[in-house]
Short mmCIF file of C-alpha atoms in Angstrom, two decimals:
data_model
loop_
_atom_site.label_atom_id
_atom_site.label_comp_id
_atom_site.label_asym_id
_atom_site.label_seq_id
_atom_site.Cartn_x
_atom_site.Cartn_y
_atom_site.Cartn_z
CA UNK A 1 -5.29 7.95 -54.39
CA UNK A 2 -4.86 4.88 -51.98
CA UNK A 3 -2.49 3.10 -54.44
CA UNK A 4 -0.41 6.21 -54.65
CA UNK A 5 0.22 6.70 -51.11
CA UNK A 6 1.02 3.00 -50.56
CA UNK A 7 3.67 3.36 -53.34
CA UNK A 8 5.71 5.18 -50.82
CA UNK A 9 6.41 1.88 -48.86
CA UNK A 10 9.20 1.16 -50.96
CA UNK A 11 11.12 4.28 -49.89
CA UNK A 12 13.70 3.10 -47.25
CA UNK A 13 13.32 4.33 -43.81
CA UNK A 14 15.37 7.35 -42.82
CA UNK A 15 18.64 6.38 -40.91
CA UNK A 16 18.96 7.23 -37.38
CA UNK A 17 21.47 6.63 -34.60
CA UNK A 18 20.89 3.85 -32.14
CA UNK A 19 19.34 4.80 -28.81
CA UNK A 20 17.41 7.96 -30.13
CA UNK A 21 14.22 8.69 -32.04
CA UNK A 22 16.76 10.18 -34.60
CA UNK A 23 19.03 12.85 -34.83
CA UNK A 24 17.73 14.72 -38.22
CA UNK A 25 17.84 12.16 -40.83
CA UNK A 26 18.82 12.84 -44.56
CA UNK A 27 15.54 13.97 -46.19
CA UNK A 28 13.85 11.42 -48.29
CA UNK A 29 12.45 12.62 -51.47
CA UNK A 30 8.70 12.50 -51.44
CA UNK A 31 7.61 10.50 -54.63
CA UNK A 32 6.00 12.42 -57.53
CA UNK A 33 2.91 10.26 -56.90
CA UNK A 34 2.31 11.59 -53.20
CA UNK A 35 3.23 15.06 -54.24
CA UNK A 36 0.28 14.88 -56.85
CA UNK A 37 -2.02 13.30 -54.18
CA UNK A 38 -1.25 16.06 -51.84
CA UNK A 39 -2.24 18.67 -54.51
CA UNK A 40 -5.29 16.93 -55.09
CA UNK A 41 -6.18 16.86 -51.36
CA UNK A 42 -5.38 20.90 -51.03
CA UNK A 43 -7.35 21.45 -54.12
CA UNK A 44 -10.45 20.03 -52.48
CA UNK A 45 -10.54 22.91 -50.07
CA UNK A 46 -11.32 26.13 -51.58
CA UNK A 47 -10.52 27.79 -48.27
CA UNK A 48 -7.00 26.55 -48.41
CA UNK A 49 -6.61 27.63 -52.02
CA UNK A 50 -7.65 31.10 -51.01
CA UNK A 51 -5.49 31.60 -48.03
CA UNK A 52 -2.51 30.40 -49.95
CA UNK A 53 -3.26 32.99 -52.71
CA UNK A 54 -3.63 35.68 -50.04
CA UNK A 55 -0.46 34.85 -48.08
CA UNK A 56 1.68 34.26 -51.19
CA UNK A 57 0.50 37.61 -52.92
CA UNK A 58 1.92 39.35 -49.88
CA UNK A 59 5.08 37.68 -49.99
CA UNK A 60 4.55 35.18 -47.29
CA UNK A 61 4.91 31.44 -46.92
CA UNK A 62 2.02 29.45 -45.57
CA UNK A 63 1.74 25.79 -45.31
CA UNK A 64 -0.66 23.09 -44.01
CA UNK A 65 1.00 21.47 -41.22
CA UNK A 66 0.84 18.79 -38.51
CA UNK A 67 -2.28 16.77 -37.83
CA UNK A 68 -4.17 18.47 -40.68
CA UNK A 69 -1.41 16.94 -43.26
CA UNK A 70 -1.71 13.64 -41.34
CA UNK A 71 -5.34 13.17 -41.16
CA UNK A 72 -5.79 14.22 -44.71
CA UNK A 73 -3.24 11.67 -46.04
CA UNK A 74 -4.88 8.96 -43.92
CA UNK A 75 -8.18 9.90 -45.40
CA UNK A 76 -6.76 9.40 -48.92
CA UNK A 77 -5.26 6.02 -47.97
CA UNK A 78 -8.63 4.96 -46.68
CA UNK A 79 -10.31 5.71 -49.88
CA UNK A 80 -12.17 8.82 -48.50
CA UNK A 81 -10.19 11.83 -49.68
CA UNK A 82 -10.73 15.05 -47.92
CA UNK A 83 -9.20 17.90 -45.69
CA UNK A 84 -10.21 18.04 -42.08
CA UNK A 85 -12.68 21.03 -41.11
CA UNK A 86 -10.07 22.30 -38.40
CA UNK A 87 -6.98 23.30 -40.26
CA UNK A 88 -3.49 23.98 -38.64
CA UNK A 89 -1.49 26.30 -40.68
CA UNK A 90 2.11 27.83 -40.22
CA UNK A 91 3.65 30.98 -41.85
CA UNK A 92 6.59 33.08 -41.71
CA UNK A 93 4.19 36.06 -41.22
CA UNK A 94 4.16 37.67 -37.76
CA UNK A 95 0.75 37.52 -35.90
CA UNK A 96 -0.07 41.23 -36.60
CA UNK A 97 0.45 40.74 -40.51
CA UNK A 98 -1.54 37.47 -40.43
CA UNK A 99 -4.47 39.46 -38.91
CA UNK A 100 -4.25 41.86 -41.33
CA UNK A 101 -4.13 39.53 -44.18
CA UNK A 102 -7.38 37.95 -42.81
CA UNK A 103 -9.08 41.28 -42.51
CA UNK A 104 -12.12 41.64 -44.77
CA UNK A 105 -11.86 37.71 -45.99
CA UNK A 106 -12.35 35.63 -42.80
CA UNK A 107 -16.02 35.78 -41.24
CA UNK A 108 -14.29 36.34 -37.65
CA UNK A 109 -10.96 36.28 -36.16
CA UNK A 110 -9.61 35.72 -32.49
CA UNK A 111 -6.13 36.34 -30.92
CA UNK A 112 -6.38 34.63 -27.74
CA UNK A 113 -3.39 32.55 -28.70
CA UNK A 114 -1.57 35.34 -30.29
CA UNK A 115 1.07 35.54 -27.27
CA UNK A 116 2.26 32.18 -28.67
CA UNK A 117 2.01 33.43 -32.52
CA UNK A 118 -1.44 31.79 -33.22
CA UNK A 119 -4.32 33.68 -34.92
CA UNK A 120 -7.52 32.05 -35.21
CA UNK A 121 -9.97 32.64 -37.95
CA UNK A 122 -13.49 31.14 -39.28
CA UNK A 123 -13.96 31.22 -43.27
CA UNK A 124 -17.23 30.04 -44.33
CA UNK A 125 -17.31 27.34 -41.56
CA UNK A 126 -13.85 26.33 -41.66
CA UNK A 127 -11.71 26.98 -38.57
CA UNK A 128 -8.21 27.93 -39.12
CA UNK A 129 -5.32 28.21 -36.68
CA UNK A 130 -2.38 30.13 -38.03
CA UNK A 131 0.85 30.09 -36.29
CA UNK A 132 4.04 31.97 -36.96
CA UNK A 133 7.14 29.82 -37.44
CA UNK A 134 8.48 29.16 -33.94
CA UNK A 135 11.80 27.78 -32.39
CA UNK A 136 10.58 27.62 -28.97
CA UNK A 137 12.74 26.50 -25.77
CA UNK A 138 11.23 25.03 -22.92
CA UNK A 139 12.46 25.54 -19.08
CA UNK A 140 12.05 21.90 -18.20
CA UNK A 141 9.87 22.88 -15.27
CA UNK A 142 6.80 23.40 -16.71
CA UNK A 143 4.88 23.02 -20.23
CA UNK A 144 5.21 26.69 -20.85
CA UNK A 145 7.62 27.53 -23.81
CA UNK A 146 9.86 30.50 -24.06
CA UNK A 147 8.10 31.61 -27.40
CA UNK A 148 10.63 32.57 -30.02
CA UNK A 149 9.90 33.13 -33.71
CA UNK A 150 11.67 31.01 -36.14
CA UNK A 151 13.48 31.61 -39.37
CA UNK A 152 12.54 28.36 -41.42
CA UNK A 153 9.79 25.99 -41.87
CA UNK A 154 12.19 22.88 -40.92
CA UNK A 155 12.99 24.55 -37.62
CA UNK A 156 9.39 24.73 -36.71
CA UNK A 157 8.87 21.17 -37.84
CA UNK A 158 11.81 20.03 -35.69
CA UNK A 159 9.94 21.23 -32.50
CA UNK A 160 6.87 19.00 -33.12
CA UNK A 161 5.85 16.02 -31.26
CA UNK A 162 6.24 13.05 -33.66
CA UNK A 163 7.34 12.76 -37.30
CA UNK A 164 3.80 12.08 -38.47
CA UNK A 165 2.93 15.55 -37.23
CA UNK A 166 6.19 17.10 -38.66
CA UNK A 167 4.95 17.20 -42.25
CA UNK A 168 3.98 20.47 -44.36
CA UNK A 169 2.29 21.08 -47.63
CA UNK A 170 2.97 24.55 -49.27
CA UNK A 171 -0.33 26.30 -49.83
CA UNK A 172 1.64 28.26 -52.57
CA UNK A 173 1.46 27.44 -56.22
CA UNK A 174 4.10 24.47 -56.22
CA UNK A 175 2.04 22.59 -53.33
CA UNK A 176 5.50 21.10 -52.18
CA UNK A 177 5.50 18.60 -49.43
CA UNK A 178 8.25 19.08 -46.75
CA UNK A 179 8.86 15.99 -44.68
CA UNK A 180 12.37 16.25 -43.33
CA UNK A 181 11.88 13.66 -40.72
CA UNK A 182 10.31 10.74 -42.60
CA UNK A 183 6.97 11.04 -41.38
CA UNK A 184 5.11 9.97 -44.37
CA UNK A 185 6.88 6.60 -44.42
CA UNK A 186 6.43 6.47 -40.39
CA UNK A 187 2.61 7.01 -41.20
CA UNK A 188 2.43 4.19 -43.65
CA UNK A 189 4.44 1.86 -41.70
CA UNK A 190 2.31 2.75 -38.76
CA UNK A 191 5.43 3.76 -36.84
CA UNK A 192 5.51 6.23 -34.14
CA UNK A 193 8.96 8.30 -33.73
CA UNK A 194 10.00 11.78 -32.53
CA UNK A 195 11.81 14.05 -34.90
CA UNK A 196 14.77 14.39 -32.58
CA UNK A 197 15.79 12.31 -29.39
CA UNK A 198 12.77 11.12 -27.51
CA UNK A 199 14.29 11.93 -24.23
CA UNK A 200 14.59 15.66 -25.40
CA UNK A 201 11.27 15.81 -26.76
CA UNK A 202 9.53 14.59 -23.65
CA UNK A 203 11.70 16.58 -21.34
CA UNK A 204 10.43 19.71 -23.32
CA UNK A 205 6.87 18.61 -22.79
CA UNK A 206 5.94 15.36 -20.84
CA UNK A 207 2.48 15.50 -22.00
CA UNK A 208 3.65 14.31 -25.30
CA UNK A 209 4.19 10.82 -23.63
CA UNK A 210 0.29 10.62 -23.21
CA UNK A 211 -0.09 11.86 -26.71
CA UNK A 212 1.93 8.91 -27.78
CA UNK A 213 -0.55 6.55 -25.87
CA UNK A 214 -3.42 8.23 -27.58
CA UNK A 215 -1.82 8.00 -31.04
CA UNK A 216 -1.51 4.08 -30.37
CA UNK A 217 -5.54 4.02 -29.99
CA UNK A 218 -6.39 6.74 -32.65
CA UNK A 219 -3.87 5.94 -35.50
CA UNK A 220 -2.92 2.41 -34.64
CA UNK A 221 0.73 3.56 -34.60
CA UNK A 222 3.53 1.42 -32.99
CA UNK A 223 5.98 3.52 -30.83
CA UNK A 224 9.66 2.66 -31.57
CA UNK A 225 11.66 0.88 -28.96
CA UNK A 226 13.65 4.08 -27.98
CA UNK A 227 10.00 6.09 -27.70
CA UNK A 228 9.01 3.23 -25.12
CA UNK A 229 12.35 3.55 -23.30
CA UNK A 230 12.12 7.17 -22.93
CA UNK A 231 8.39 6.96 -21.75
CA UNK A 232 9.36 4.40 -19.14
CA UNK A 233 12.30 6.45 -17.88
CA UNK A 234 10.72 9.72 -17.85
CA UNK A 235 7.16 8.62 -16.63
CA UNK A 236 7.60 10.59 -13.48
CA UNK A 237 7.91 13.76 -15.43
CA UNK A 238 4.13 13.36 -16.10
CA UNK A 239 3.67 14.90 -12.59
CA UNK A 240 4.52 18.25 -14.04
CA UNK A 241 1.50 18.34 -16.14
CA UNK A 242 -1.84 19.74 -14.92
CA UNK A 243 -4.64 17.45 -14.11
CA UNK A 244 -6.83 19.05 -16.69
CA UNK A 245 -4.33 18.15 -19.61
CA UNK A 246 -3.86 14.83 -18.44
CA UNK A 247 -7.63 14.23 -18.32
CA UNK A 248 -8.10 15.35 -21.73
CA UNK A 249 -5.62 13.24 -23.31
CA UNK A 250 -7.03 10.28 -21.14
CA UNK A 251 -10.23 10.72 -22.12
CA UNK A 252 -9.26 11.05 -25.91
CA UNK A 253 -7.69 7.59 -25.59
CA UNK A 254 -10.58 6.18 -24.08
CA UNK A 255 -13.11 7.68 -26.71
CA UNK A 256 -11.15 5.74 -29.66
CA UNK A 257 -12.42 2.57 -31.13
CA UNK A 258 -10.00 0.31 -29.75
CA UNK A 259 -8.09 1.80 -26.90
CA UNK A 260 -6.82 -1.39 -25.15
CA UNK A 261 -3.27 -1.50 -26.67
CA UNK A 262 -2.77 2.19 -25.88
CA UNK A 263 -3.99 1.46 -22.14
CA UNK A 264 -1.59 -1.49 -22.04
CA UNK A 265 1.16 1.03 -23.06
CA UNK A 266 0.19 3.38 -20.47
CA UNK A 267 0.41 0.74 -17.94
CA UNK A 268 3.50 -0.85 -19.05
CA UNK A 269 5.62 2.49 -19.07
CA UNK A 270 4.63 3.53 -15.65
CA UNK A 271 2.45 6.39 -16.84
CA UNK A 272 -0.44 5.15 -15.23
CA UNK A 273 1.36 4.81 -11.80
CA UNK A 274 1.80 8.66 -11.90
CA UNK A 275 -1.80 9.63 -12.97
CA UNK A 276 -3.97 6.69 -12.41
CA UNK A 277 -2.25 4.14 -9.98
CA UNK A 278 -5.33 2.45 -9.26
CA UNK A 279 -5.49 0.84 -12.86
CA UNK A 280 -1.75 -0.25 -12.28
CA UNK A 281 -2.65 -1.72 -9.33
CA UNK A 282 -5.04 -4.31 -10.66
CA UNK A 283 -2.14 -6.08 -11.77
CA UNK A 284 -2.36 -8.34 -8.76
CA UNK A 285 -0.39 -11.59 -8.41
CA UNK A 286 -2.70 -14.24 -9.22
CA UNK A 287 -2.68 -16.95 -6.14
CA UNK A 288 -1.24 -20.52 -6.77
CA UNK A 289 -4.66 -21.87 -6.96
CA UNK A 290 -5.91 -19.54 -9.53
CA UNK A 291 -8.96 -18.77 -7.48
CA UNK A 292 -9.45 -15.48 -8.89
CA UNK A 293 -8.76 -13.71 -12.43
CA UNK A 294 -6.22 -11.48 -13.58
CA UNK A 295 -8.21 -8.31 -12.55
CA UNK A 296 -6.23 -6.23 -14.97
CA UNK A 297 -6.76 -8.28 -18.14
CA UNK A 298 -10.23 -8.84 -16.80
CA UNK A 299 -10.90 -5.09 -16.71
CA UNK A 300 -9.48 -4.49 -20.15
CA UNK A 301 -11.58 -7.10 -21.61
CA UNK A 302 -14.62 -5.68 -19.96
CA UNK A 303 -13.86 -2.51 -21.56
CA UNK A 304 -13.63 -4.20 -25.04
CA UNK A 305 -17.04 -5.89 -24.51
CA UNK A 306 -18.69 -2.60 -23.25
CA UNK A 307 -17.45 -0.80 -26.38
CA UNK A 308 -18.87 -3.62 -28.53
CA UNK A 309 -22.44 -3.51 -26.80
CA UNK A 310 -22.14 0.49 -27.02
CA UNK A 311 -21.43 0.50 -30.71
CA UNK A 312 -24.11 -2.20 -31.36
CA UNK A 313 -26.90 -0.14 -29.63
CA UNK A 314 -28.40 2.08 -32.09
CA UNK A 315 -29.97 4.23 -29.15
CA UNK A 316 -26.83 4.72 -27.36
CA UNK A 317 -24.54 7.87 -27.68
CA UNK A 318 -21.16 6.38 -28.91
CA UNK A 319 -18.34 6.93 -28.00
CA UNK A 320 -19.68 6.88 -24.35
CA UNK A 321 -16.92 8.17 -21.87
CA UNK A 322 -19.04 7.28 -18.67
CA UNK A 323 -19.63 3.71 -19.77
CA UNK A 324 -15.85 3.42 -20.73
CA UNK A 325 -14.66 4.82 -17.58
CA UNK A 326 -16.97 2.46 -15.48
CA UNK A 327 -15.82 -0.69 -17.44
CA UNK A 328 -12.32 0.06 -17.06
CA UNK A 329 -12.32 1.03 -13.38
CA UNK A 330 -15.40 -0.95 -11.99
CA UNK A 331 -13.04 -3.44 -10.05
CA UNK A 332 -10.28 -0.96 -8.65
CA UNK A 333 -11.74 -1.66 -5.13
CA UNK A 334 -10.34 -5.32 -5.33
CA UNK A 335 -6.74 -4.79 -4.46
CA UNK A 336 -7.75 -3.15 -1.31
CA UNK A 337 -10.54 -5.81 -0.39
CA UNK A 338 -8.48 -9.05 -1.37
CA UNK A 339 -8.92 -11.60 1.22
CA UNK A 340 -7.25 -15.20 1.38
CA UNK A 341 -9.99 -17.36 2.74
CA UNK A 342 -10.03 -21.25 3.71
CA UNK A 343 -9.09 -23.90 1.10
CA UNK A 344 -7.02 -21.43 -0.79
CA UNK A 345 -10.01 -19.20 -1.99
CA UNK A 346 -9.83 -15.55 -2.35
CA UNK A 347 -12.47 -13.07 -1.69
CA UNK A 348 -13.33 -9.32 -2.53
CA UNK A 349 -16.05 -8.56 -0.28
CA UNK A 350 -17.41 -5.14 -0.78
CA UNK A 351 -15.04 -4.16 -3.37
CA UNK A 352 -17.85 -2.20 -5.06
CA UNK A 353 -18.38 -0.13 -2.16
CA UNK A 354 -14.46 0.63 -1.91
CA UNK A 355 -14.32 1.08 -5.60
CA UNK A 356 -16.91 3.52 -5.97
CA UNK A 357 -14.95 5.70 -3.39
CA UNK A 358 -11.88 5.39 -5.04
CA UNK A 359 -13.45 6.22 -8.49
CA UNK A 360 -14.88 9.43 -7.02
CA UNK A 361 -11.55 10.47 -5.39
CA UNK A 362 -9.39 9.88 -8.57
CA UNK A 363 -11.79 11.07 -11.11
CA UNK A 364 -12.19 14.41 -8.91
CA UNK A 365 -8.23 14.52 -8.78
CA UNK A 366 -8.13 14.41 -12.54
CA UNK A 367 -10.94 17.44 -12.69
CA UNK A 368 -13.60 15.29 -14.51
CA UNK A 369 -16.98 17.15 -14.58
CA UNK A 370 -19.12 16.34 -11.51
CA UNK A 371 -21.78 14.68 -13.34
CA UNK A 372 -19.20 12.26 -15.08
CA UNK A 373 -17.64 11.75 -11.55
CA UNK A 374 -20.91 10.92 -10.03
CA UNK A 375 -22.09 8.59 -12.72
CA UNK A 376 -19.09 6.46 -12.89
CA UNK A 377 -18.97 6.08 -9.05
CA UNK A 378 -22.62 5.00 -9.34
CA UNK A 379 -22.22 2.47 -11.86
CA UNK A 380 -19.17 1.16 -10.09
CA UNK A 381 -21.37 0.73 -6.84
CA UNK A 382 -24.05 -1.05 -8.73
CA UNK A 383 -22.24 -3.31 -10.78
CA UNK A 384 -22.44 -6.34 -8.49
CA UNK A 385 -26.28 -5.75 -7.69
CA UNK A 386 -27.39 -8.23 -10.20
CA UNK A 387 -25.48 -11.13 -8.65
CA UNK A 388 -28.11 -11.27 -6.00
CA UNK A 389 -30.73 -12.00 -8.62
CA UNK A 390 -29.76 -15.72 -8.72
CA UNK A 391 -32.25 -17.52 -10.76
CA UNK A 392 -34.85 -15.05 -10.55
CA UNK A 393 -35.80 -14.82 -6.88
CA UNK A 394 -36.16 -11.30 -6.68
CA UNK A 395 -39.28 -9.62 -5.88
CA UNK A 396 -41.01 -6.98 -7.89
CA UNK A 397 -39.76 -4.83 -4.98
CA UNK A 398 -36.14 -5.80 -5.45
CA UNK A 399 -36.58 -5.07 -9.20
CA UNK A 400 -38.00 -1.52 -8.77
CA UNK A 401 -35.23 -0.71 -6.29
CA UNK A 402 -32.43 -1.83 -9.04
CA UNK A 403 -34.26 0.36 -11.58
CA UNK A 404 -34.69 3.36 -9.36
CA UNK A 405 -31.16 3.19 -7.87
CA UNK A 406 -29.86 3.08 -11.36
CA UNK A 407 -32.06 5.76 -12.61
CA UNK A 408 -30.96 7.42 -15.90
CA UNK A 409 -27.93 5.03 -15.87
CA UNK A 410 -29.94 1.84 -16.22
CA UNK A 411 -28.93 1.41 -20.10
CA UNK A 412 -25.28 1.77 -19.16
CA UNK A 413 -25.69 -0.64 -16.24
CA UNK A 414 -27.18 -3.26 -18.57
CA UNK A 415 -24.16 -2.99 -20.72
CA UNK A 416 -21.55 -2.99 -17.85
CA UNK A 417 -23.20 -5.89 -16.22
CA UNK A 418 -23.22 -7.85 -19.29
CA UNK A 419 -19.73 -6.88 -20.25
CA UNK A 420 -18.45 -8.04 -16.69
CA UNK A 421 -18.79 -11.56 -17.71
CA UNK A 422 -15.62 -12.72 -19.11
CA UNK A 423 -15.68 -16.26 -18.22
CA UNK A 424 -14.29 -18.60 -20.79
CA UNK A 425 -17.03 -21.25 -19.60
CA UNK A 426 -19.50 -20.98 -22.63
CA UNK A 427 -22.12 -22.66 -20.52
CA UNK A 428 -21.74 -20.39 -17.57
CA UNK A 429 -21.60 -17.32 -19.90
CA UNK A 430 -24.78 -18.51 -21.68
CA UNK A 431 -26.45 -18.88 -18.25
CA UNK A 432 -25.56 -15.57 -17.05
CA UNK A 433 -26.61 -14.01 -20.06
CA UNK A 434 -29.83 -15.56 -20.12
CA UNK A 435 -30.40 -14.69 -16.56
CA UNK A 436 -29.85 -11.27 -17.25
CA UNK A 437 -32.34 -11.33 -20.27
CA UNK A 438 -35.01 -12.47 -17.85
CA UNK A 439 -34.22 -9.38 -15.45
CA UNK A 440 -34.56 -7.05 -18.31
CA UNK A 441 -37.73 -8.64 -19.30
CA UNK A 442 -38.93 -8.25 -15.69
CA UNK A 443 -38.28 -4.67 -15.88
CA UNK A 444 -39.83 -4.10 -19.15
CA UNK A 445 -43.07 -5.86 -17.75
CA UNK A 446 -43.01 -3.89 -14.61
CA UNK A 447 -42.57 -0.62 -16.61
CA UNK A 448 -45.51 -1.24 -18.48
CA UNK A 449 -47.62 -1.37 -15.56
CA UNK A 450 -45.82 1.30 -13.45
CA UNK A 451 -43.64 4.27 -14.62
CA UNK A 452 -40.52 2.72 -13.10
CA UNK A 453 -38.35 5.50 -14.54
CA UNK A 454 -39.83 7.95 -12.19
CA UNK A 455 -40.72 6.10 -9.04
CA UNK A 456 -42.33 8.72 -6.45
CA UNK A 457 -44.56 8.47 -3.34
CA UNK A 458 -48.27 8.21 -3.91
CA UNK A 459 -48.73 11.43 -2.17
CA UNK A 460 -47.02 14.72 -2.76
CA UNK A 461 -45.59 17.09 -0.01
CA UNK A 462 -48.73 19.31 -0.04
CA UNK A 463 -50.96 16.23 0.62
CA UNK A 464 -48.58 14.83 3.47
CA UNK A 465 -48.56 18.24 4.92
CA UNK A 466 -52.61 18.53 4.75
CA UNK A 467 -53.17 15.18 6.05
CA UNK A 468 -50.64 15.19 9.11
CA UNK A 469 -51.32 18.87 9.82
CA UNK A 470 -47.56 19.78 9.55
CA UNK A 471 -45.67 22.80 8.37
CA UNK A 472 -42.89 22.63 5.81
CA UNK A 473 -39.89 20.98 7.46
CA UNK A 474 -37.71 17.85 7.84
CA UNK A 475 -40.70 15.78 9.07
CA UNK A 476 -42.38 16.07 5.80
CA UNK A 477 -39.28 14.93 4.03
CA UNK A 478 -39.26 11.92 6.39
CA UNK A 479 -42.85 11.27 5.23
CA UNK A 480 -42.18 11.52 1.78
CA UNK A 481 -39.28 9.19 2.11
CA UNK A 482 -41.48 6.46 3.96
CA UNK A 483 -44.05 6.63 1.25
CA UNK A 484 -41.44 6.40 -1.57
CA UNK A 485 -40.03 3.12 0.29
CA UNK A 486 -43.57 1.70 0.56
CA UNK A 487 -43.93 2.65 -3.14
CA UNK A 488 -40.78 0.69 -4.17
CA UNK A 489 -42.01 -2.27 -1.82
CA UNK A 490 -45.40 -2.65 -2.97
CA UNK A 491 -45.81 -0.64 -6.18
CA UNK A 492 -48.63 1.82 -6.74
CA UNK A 493 -51.15 2.35 -4.09
CA UNK A 494 -54.64 3.83 -4.26
CA UNK A 495 -54.79 7.28 -2.46
CA UNK A 496 -56.99 6.02 0.33
CA UNK A 497 -54.39 3.07 1.07
CA UNK A 498 -51.54 5.35 0.85
CA UNK A 499 -53.32 7.85 3.31
CA UNK A 500 -53.96 4.87 5.73
CA UNK A 501 -50.51 3.79 5.50
CA UNK A 502 -48.99 7.30 6.16
CA UNK A 503 -51.51 7.74 9.19
CA UNK A 504 -50.25 4.55 10.75
CA UNK A 505 -46.83 5.58 10.31
CA UNK A 506 -47.17 8.93 11.62
CA UNK A 507 -49.32 7.54 14.72
CA UNK A 508 -46.48 4.92 15.39
CA UNK A 509 -43.85 7.79 15.44
CA UNK A 510 -46.11 9.84 17.90
CA UNK A 511 -46.35 6.70 20.40
#
């Protein structure tokens, strides 16, 4: 199948007017080999064959459309043909007619999107979303379309975001491929275009600009110059989009295998200025003496290296959104803390403290879940701690505090700190890696003797109240914190030693 798909490369690209992503091109015929490939793909899914039979028998058209076609063709190209589990379909049947056709066949249906013409269904584990042909208009003030039913498949495809998502495959007996905007050729050439003028498409829905960024990472597509120009000129329009939708697209981009090129597009077009200005701000001018790195490029490299460590760790969840956000944003406190020192040196004192606050503020504005916000902020705050380790001068107490402060984030902190070394000096890089190896070894050694994952005082609250004759209240909490600090400083204590230390502390407070 892969050879059949690549045979379409000889098809010339559709002509388009200069300065647009194309008025509608003259449709190129889809080669017979590709037609057969698509038939084979559809026939791999009994659910698709059955839904096609049901709609056709009732006199309606129904087509596999959009990302489902794109992903099926990409799977065939890679030599692993298959149809995605979540299937997007379009039909000339109205929503009420679609519900009737699904009755008694689908295991369940839902109509939460029926106002937009979409009916959902689950059929033997396959999730279908079936949408009536649409020819929407947008008010250009919000993303909400004025829903209008369309009269033809081509009109429906014309409103799609990109040509690679504007292909359809009939589920009728003929299995015809409809590709009026050259999406198949664009997919094979890894080119990103819009069905009509890019400016019109992005004015209808500015979120499409962020989808373009994501498709660079997800599909390895390269946007045409006119798409990039439109994104750059219209980046401010992204402010019309809700934070939740922006966050979802940004996260999807970061969770791809290689998001760097997409993030570079995100910053270069000015989209980042609108929704993540702290990332753009990392492009600080390097001082004439080159006393500090290009922080922006450094941050992207840290992200690359963190992804590599994450993927190499069989015990880690991958992709890891928290680690990737921390890798990208760990230095966002540097612009605010840059100081020019004597002899041309540059410092960024306490940038981890400032950065942690900026991370929390920005991720909250983007409506990330609280646990994600706190985890990324904590990693940002801790990412410089290791540099006080020197050549192993830390006491056991310092090692305990490092582990305790990181808590469950410790595996991620290990990866972040190691990724933060981007020096080209091989000797220095090797020395830093060796030093961190020694810290991890000490953590393992201490963990074997102590439960570092759950450092708690040697006496609990009940024992504290009994020893000191206290009722529940703030003083019990203060005593508990004293014992925890003592535990971090000295390691596990015998109960008698802990009691003696507690009594001495309490007596000193009462003096």
